[in-house]
Coordinates of C-alpha atoms in Angstrom, one line a residue:
X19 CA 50.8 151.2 -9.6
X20 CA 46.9 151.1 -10.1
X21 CA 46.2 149.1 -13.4
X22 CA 42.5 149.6 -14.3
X23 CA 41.7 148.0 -18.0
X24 CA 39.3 150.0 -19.4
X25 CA 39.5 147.7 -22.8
X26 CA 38.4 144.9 -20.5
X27 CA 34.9 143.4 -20.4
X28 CA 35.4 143.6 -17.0
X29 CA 33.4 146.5 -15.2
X30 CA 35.0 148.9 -13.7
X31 CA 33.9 148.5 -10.4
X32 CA 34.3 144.7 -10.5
X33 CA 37.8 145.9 -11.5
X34 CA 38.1 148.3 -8.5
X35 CA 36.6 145.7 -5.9
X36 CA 39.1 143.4 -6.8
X37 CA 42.2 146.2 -6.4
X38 CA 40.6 147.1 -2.9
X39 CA 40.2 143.5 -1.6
X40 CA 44.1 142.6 -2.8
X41 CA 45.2 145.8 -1.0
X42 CA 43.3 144.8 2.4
X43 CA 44.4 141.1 1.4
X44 CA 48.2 142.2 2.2
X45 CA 48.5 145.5 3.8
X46 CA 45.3 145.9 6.0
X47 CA 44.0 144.0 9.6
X48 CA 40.4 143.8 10.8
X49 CA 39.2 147.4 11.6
X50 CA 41.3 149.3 9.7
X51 CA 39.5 151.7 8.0
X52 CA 39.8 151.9 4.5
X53 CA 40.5 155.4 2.5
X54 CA 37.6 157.8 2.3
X55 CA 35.7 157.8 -1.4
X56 CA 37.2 160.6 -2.7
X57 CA 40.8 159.8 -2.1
X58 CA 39.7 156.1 -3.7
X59 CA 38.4 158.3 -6.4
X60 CA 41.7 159.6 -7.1
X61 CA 43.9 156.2 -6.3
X62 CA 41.7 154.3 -9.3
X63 CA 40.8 157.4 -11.6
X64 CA 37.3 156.2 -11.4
X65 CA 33.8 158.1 -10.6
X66 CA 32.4 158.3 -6.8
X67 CA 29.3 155.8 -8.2
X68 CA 31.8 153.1 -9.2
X69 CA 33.6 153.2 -5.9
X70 CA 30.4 153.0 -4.2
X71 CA 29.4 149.8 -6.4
X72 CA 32.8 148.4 -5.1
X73 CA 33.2 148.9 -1.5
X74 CA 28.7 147.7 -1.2
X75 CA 29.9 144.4 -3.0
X76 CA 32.9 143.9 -0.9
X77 CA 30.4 144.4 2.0
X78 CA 27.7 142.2 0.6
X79 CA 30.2 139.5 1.3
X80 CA 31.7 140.4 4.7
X81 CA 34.9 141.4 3.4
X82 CA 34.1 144.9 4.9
X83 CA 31.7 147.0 6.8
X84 CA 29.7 150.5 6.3
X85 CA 29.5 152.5 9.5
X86 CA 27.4 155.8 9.1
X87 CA 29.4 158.3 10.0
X88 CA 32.4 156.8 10.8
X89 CA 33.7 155.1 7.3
X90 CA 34.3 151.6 6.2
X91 CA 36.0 149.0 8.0
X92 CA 37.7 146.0 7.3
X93 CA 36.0 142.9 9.0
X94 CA 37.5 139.5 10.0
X95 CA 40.0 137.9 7.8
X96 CA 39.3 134.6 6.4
X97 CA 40.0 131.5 8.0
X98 CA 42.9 130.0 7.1
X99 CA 43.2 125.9 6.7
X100 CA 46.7 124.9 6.5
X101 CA 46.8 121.7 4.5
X102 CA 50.4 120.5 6.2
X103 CA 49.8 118.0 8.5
X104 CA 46.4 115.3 8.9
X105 CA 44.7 117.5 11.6
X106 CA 40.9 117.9 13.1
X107 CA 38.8 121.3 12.3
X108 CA 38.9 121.8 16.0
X109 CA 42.7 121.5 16.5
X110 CA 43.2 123.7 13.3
X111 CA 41.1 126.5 14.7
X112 CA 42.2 126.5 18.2
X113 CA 45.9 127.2 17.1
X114 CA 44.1 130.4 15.2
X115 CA 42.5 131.2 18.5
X116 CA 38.9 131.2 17.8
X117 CA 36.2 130.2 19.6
X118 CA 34.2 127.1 18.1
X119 CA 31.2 125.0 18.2
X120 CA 29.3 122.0 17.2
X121 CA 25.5 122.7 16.0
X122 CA 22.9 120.4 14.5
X123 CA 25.2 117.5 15.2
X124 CA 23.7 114.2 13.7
X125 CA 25.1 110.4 14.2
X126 CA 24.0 107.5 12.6
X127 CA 24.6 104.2 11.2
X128 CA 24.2 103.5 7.4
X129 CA 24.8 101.6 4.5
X130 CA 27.8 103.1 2.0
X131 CA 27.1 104.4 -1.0
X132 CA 28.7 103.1 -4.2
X133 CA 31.4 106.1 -4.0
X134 CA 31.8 105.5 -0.4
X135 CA 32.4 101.7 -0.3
X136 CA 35.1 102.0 -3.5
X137 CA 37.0 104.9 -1.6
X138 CA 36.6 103.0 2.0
X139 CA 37.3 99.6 0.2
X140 CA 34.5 98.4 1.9
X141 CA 33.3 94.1 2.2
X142 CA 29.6 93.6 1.2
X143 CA 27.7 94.4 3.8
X144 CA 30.0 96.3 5.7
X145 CA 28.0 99.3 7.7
X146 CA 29.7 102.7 8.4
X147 CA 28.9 106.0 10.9
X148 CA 28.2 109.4 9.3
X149 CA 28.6 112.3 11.6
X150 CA 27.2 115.6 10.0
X151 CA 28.1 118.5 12.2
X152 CA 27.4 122.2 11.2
X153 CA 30.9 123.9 12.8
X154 CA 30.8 127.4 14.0
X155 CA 33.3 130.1 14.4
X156 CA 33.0 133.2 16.8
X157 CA 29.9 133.0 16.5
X158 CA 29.2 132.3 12.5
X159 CA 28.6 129.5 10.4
X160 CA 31.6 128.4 8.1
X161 CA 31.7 125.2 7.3
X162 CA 29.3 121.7 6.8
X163 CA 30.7 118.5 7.6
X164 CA 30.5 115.2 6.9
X165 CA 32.4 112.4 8.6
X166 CA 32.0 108.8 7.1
X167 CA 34.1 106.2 9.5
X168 CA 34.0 102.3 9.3
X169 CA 32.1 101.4 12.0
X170 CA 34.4 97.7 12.2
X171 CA 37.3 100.1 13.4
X172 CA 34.8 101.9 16.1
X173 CA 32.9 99.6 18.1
X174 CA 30.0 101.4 20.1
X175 CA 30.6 104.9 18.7
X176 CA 26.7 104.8 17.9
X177 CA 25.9 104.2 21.4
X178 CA 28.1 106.3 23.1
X179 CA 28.6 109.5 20.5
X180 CA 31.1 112.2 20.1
X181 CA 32.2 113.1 24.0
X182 CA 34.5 115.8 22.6
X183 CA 34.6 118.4 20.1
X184 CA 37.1 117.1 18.5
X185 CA 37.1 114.0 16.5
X186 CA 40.0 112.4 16.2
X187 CA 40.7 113.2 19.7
X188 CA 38.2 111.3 20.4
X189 CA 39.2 108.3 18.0
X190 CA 43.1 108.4 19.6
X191 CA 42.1 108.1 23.4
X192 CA 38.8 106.4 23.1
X193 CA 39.9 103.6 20.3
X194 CA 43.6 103.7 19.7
X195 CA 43.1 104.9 16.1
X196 CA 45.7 107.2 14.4
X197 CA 45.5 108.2 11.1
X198 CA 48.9 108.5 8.9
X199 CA 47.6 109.9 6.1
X200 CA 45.6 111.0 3.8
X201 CA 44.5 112.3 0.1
X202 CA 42.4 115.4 -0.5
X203 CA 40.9 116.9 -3.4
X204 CA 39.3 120.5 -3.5
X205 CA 37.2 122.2 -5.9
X206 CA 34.9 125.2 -5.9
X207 CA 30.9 125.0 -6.7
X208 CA 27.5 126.3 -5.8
X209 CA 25.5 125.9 -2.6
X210 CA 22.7 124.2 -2.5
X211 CA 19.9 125.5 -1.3
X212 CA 20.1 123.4 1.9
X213 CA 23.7 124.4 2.4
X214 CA 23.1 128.0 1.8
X215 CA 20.6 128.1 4.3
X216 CA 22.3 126.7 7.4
X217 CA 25.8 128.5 6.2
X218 CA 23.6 131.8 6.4
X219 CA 24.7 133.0 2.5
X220 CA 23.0 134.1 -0.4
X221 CA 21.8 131.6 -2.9
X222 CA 24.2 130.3 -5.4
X223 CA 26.6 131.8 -3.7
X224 CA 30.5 129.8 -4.3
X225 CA 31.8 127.3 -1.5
X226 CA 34.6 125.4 -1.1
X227 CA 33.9 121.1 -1.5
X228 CA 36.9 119.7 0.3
X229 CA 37.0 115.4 0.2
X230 CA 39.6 113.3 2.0
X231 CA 40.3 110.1 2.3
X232 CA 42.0 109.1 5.5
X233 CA 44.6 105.7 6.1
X234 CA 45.4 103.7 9.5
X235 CA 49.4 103.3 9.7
X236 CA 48.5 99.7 7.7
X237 CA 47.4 102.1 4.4
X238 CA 43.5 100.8 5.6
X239 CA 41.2 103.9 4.3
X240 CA 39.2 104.3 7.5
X241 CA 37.2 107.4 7.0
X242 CA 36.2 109.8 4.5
X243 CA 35.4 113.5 5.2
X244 CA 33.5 116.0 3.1
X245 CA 33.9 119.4 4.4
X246 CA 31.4 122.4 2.4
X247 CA 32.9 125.9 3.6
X248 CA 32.2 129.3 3.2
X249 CA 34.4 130.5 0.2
X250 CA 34.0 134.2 1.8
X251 CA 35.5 133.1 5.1
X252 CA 37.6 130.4 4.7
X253 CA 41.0 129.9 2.6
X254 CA 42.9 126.6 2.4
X255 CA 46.7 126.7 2.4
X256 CA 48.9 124.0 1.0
X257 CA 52.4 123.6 1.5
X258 CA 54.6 122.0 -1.4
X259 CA 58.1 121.1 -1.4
X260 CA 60.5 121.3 -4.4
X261 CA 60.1 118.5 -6.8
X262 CA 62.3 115.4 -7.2
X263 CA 64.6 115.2 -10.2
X264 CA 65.0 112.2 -11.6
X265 CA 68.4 111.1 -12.7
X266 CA 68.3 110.4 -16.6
X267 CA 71.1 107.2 -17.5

C-alpha cells in the first residue's frame, strides 16, 4: 500500500524518492531497472514532473542511474559495515568481494591531542603514529581514515611503514599485537570542504563520523580510529543481543 501524505510538509516528490529508494532498498539488485514514469505515475497517484524530481534526486546521489533510451537503473548497493566482531576495513571488504585500495596514504609521528592522550591514556610526553589513508572501493572513494596508534607498542613503524593493506595484519605478524576490544560511537554530520573534495561529493553533503577506541587483551587502549564515510555508499550494521534481566530480591 502506497502512503503519500499530502497534509505533510513534506514535498511530494521528497515523499516519492523516499517510497522508490525503500522499494529498491528490499526488493531490487544493481541493474534492475526500475518501472517506467508512467506506471510510477499510477503506483504514487502523483504527476509525471514530481516523478521526475524523484528519480534525478535519487540519481544525484548514486542511488540510480538515467540511461537515454534505455530507462533507469539501479546502481551499486551500499557498502555494508558489520559492527560484530573488532575487524580491519580491508578484511571487512574483502569478505563483500570488492576490490580496494590505499590512496594519499600519510605516516607520521606526532604529539596527542588533549582528546587523544585522555582516550589513549597517554604519560606526558608520550608520542603516537597517525596513519591517514583515503580507502577506495571498485574504483570510488568511500571512506577517510585516521589511525592514531601508540608508538611505545610499535617500535620502528615510522621507519619501516604499512607493508600491507591491511593494518592490523600488519600489527599481528609484524608486532604481536591483538586487539580484544573496543568502543565505537557513530554520528552523522557535514563534510568539510576538505573531506568533500577527496570523497568526490557535493558540498555539505551528510557523512558518517565513526570513532573507536581499541584495547590490548590487558584493557591498554592502544589506538584510536576515526573513520569519515560516504553516507550515500556506506551503511554500518550492528548486531545486539537480548538484554539481561536482572533478578529483583
Amino acid at each position: 500500500m502506497v502512503s503519500i501524505n499530502r497534509e505533510s510538509n513534506l514535498p511530494l516528490y521528497k515523499q516519492v524518492k523516499k517510497l522508490i529508494y525503500e522499494d529498491i532498498r528490499k526488493h531490487m539488485e544493481e541493474g534492475d531497472v526500475l518501472p517506467v514514469e508512467s506506471k510510477l505515475e499510477k503506483i504514487y497517484h502523483v504527476s509525471r514532473i514530481t516523478i521526475r524530481k524523484a528519480i534525478d534526486e535519487l540519481a544525484s546521489e548514486g542511488i540510480v542511474e538515467k540511461v537515454q533510451g534505455k530507462g533507469t537503473f539501479v546502481r551499486s548497493r551500499k557498502i555494508i559495515q558489520e559492527a560484530s566482531s573488532i575487524t580491519s576495513w580491508t578484511e571487512e571488504m574483502k569478505q563483500k568481494g570488492k576490490k580496494t585500495e590505499t590512496t594519499q596514504l600519510n605516516i607520521f609521528e606526532v604529539f596527542p591531542s588533549k582528546k587523544l592522550a585522555k582516550k589513549l591514556q597517554l604519560t606526558s610526553g608520550e608520542k603516537i603514529i597517525g596513519i591517514e589513508r583515503l580507502r577506495v572501493v571498485d574504483g570510488e572513494p568511500i571512506a577517510i581514515m585516521y589511525n592514531y596508534l601508540r608508538e611505545k607498542f610499535i617500535p620502528g613503524f615510522l621507519e619501516n611503514g604499512l607493508t600491507k593493506e591491511s593494518l592490523y595484519e600488519e600489527l599481528e605478524e609484524n608486532y604481536n599485537i591483538l586487539l580484544e576490544e573496543a568502543n565505537e560511537q557513530i554520528r552523522a554530520r557535514i563534510a568539510v570542504d576538505a573531506e568533500a573534495s577527496k570523497l568526490q561529493i557535493p558540498p555539505d553533503s551528510a557523512v558518517l563520523h565513526i570513532t573507536r577506541t581499541s584495547f590490548l587483551p590487558d584493557g591498554t587502549p592502544f589506538e584510536m580510529v576515526e573513520l569519515v564515510s560516504r553516507s550515500d555508499k556506506y551503511e554500518y550494521h550492528i548486531k545486539v543481543t537480548g538484554r539481561n534481566k536482572n533478578k529483583v530480591y
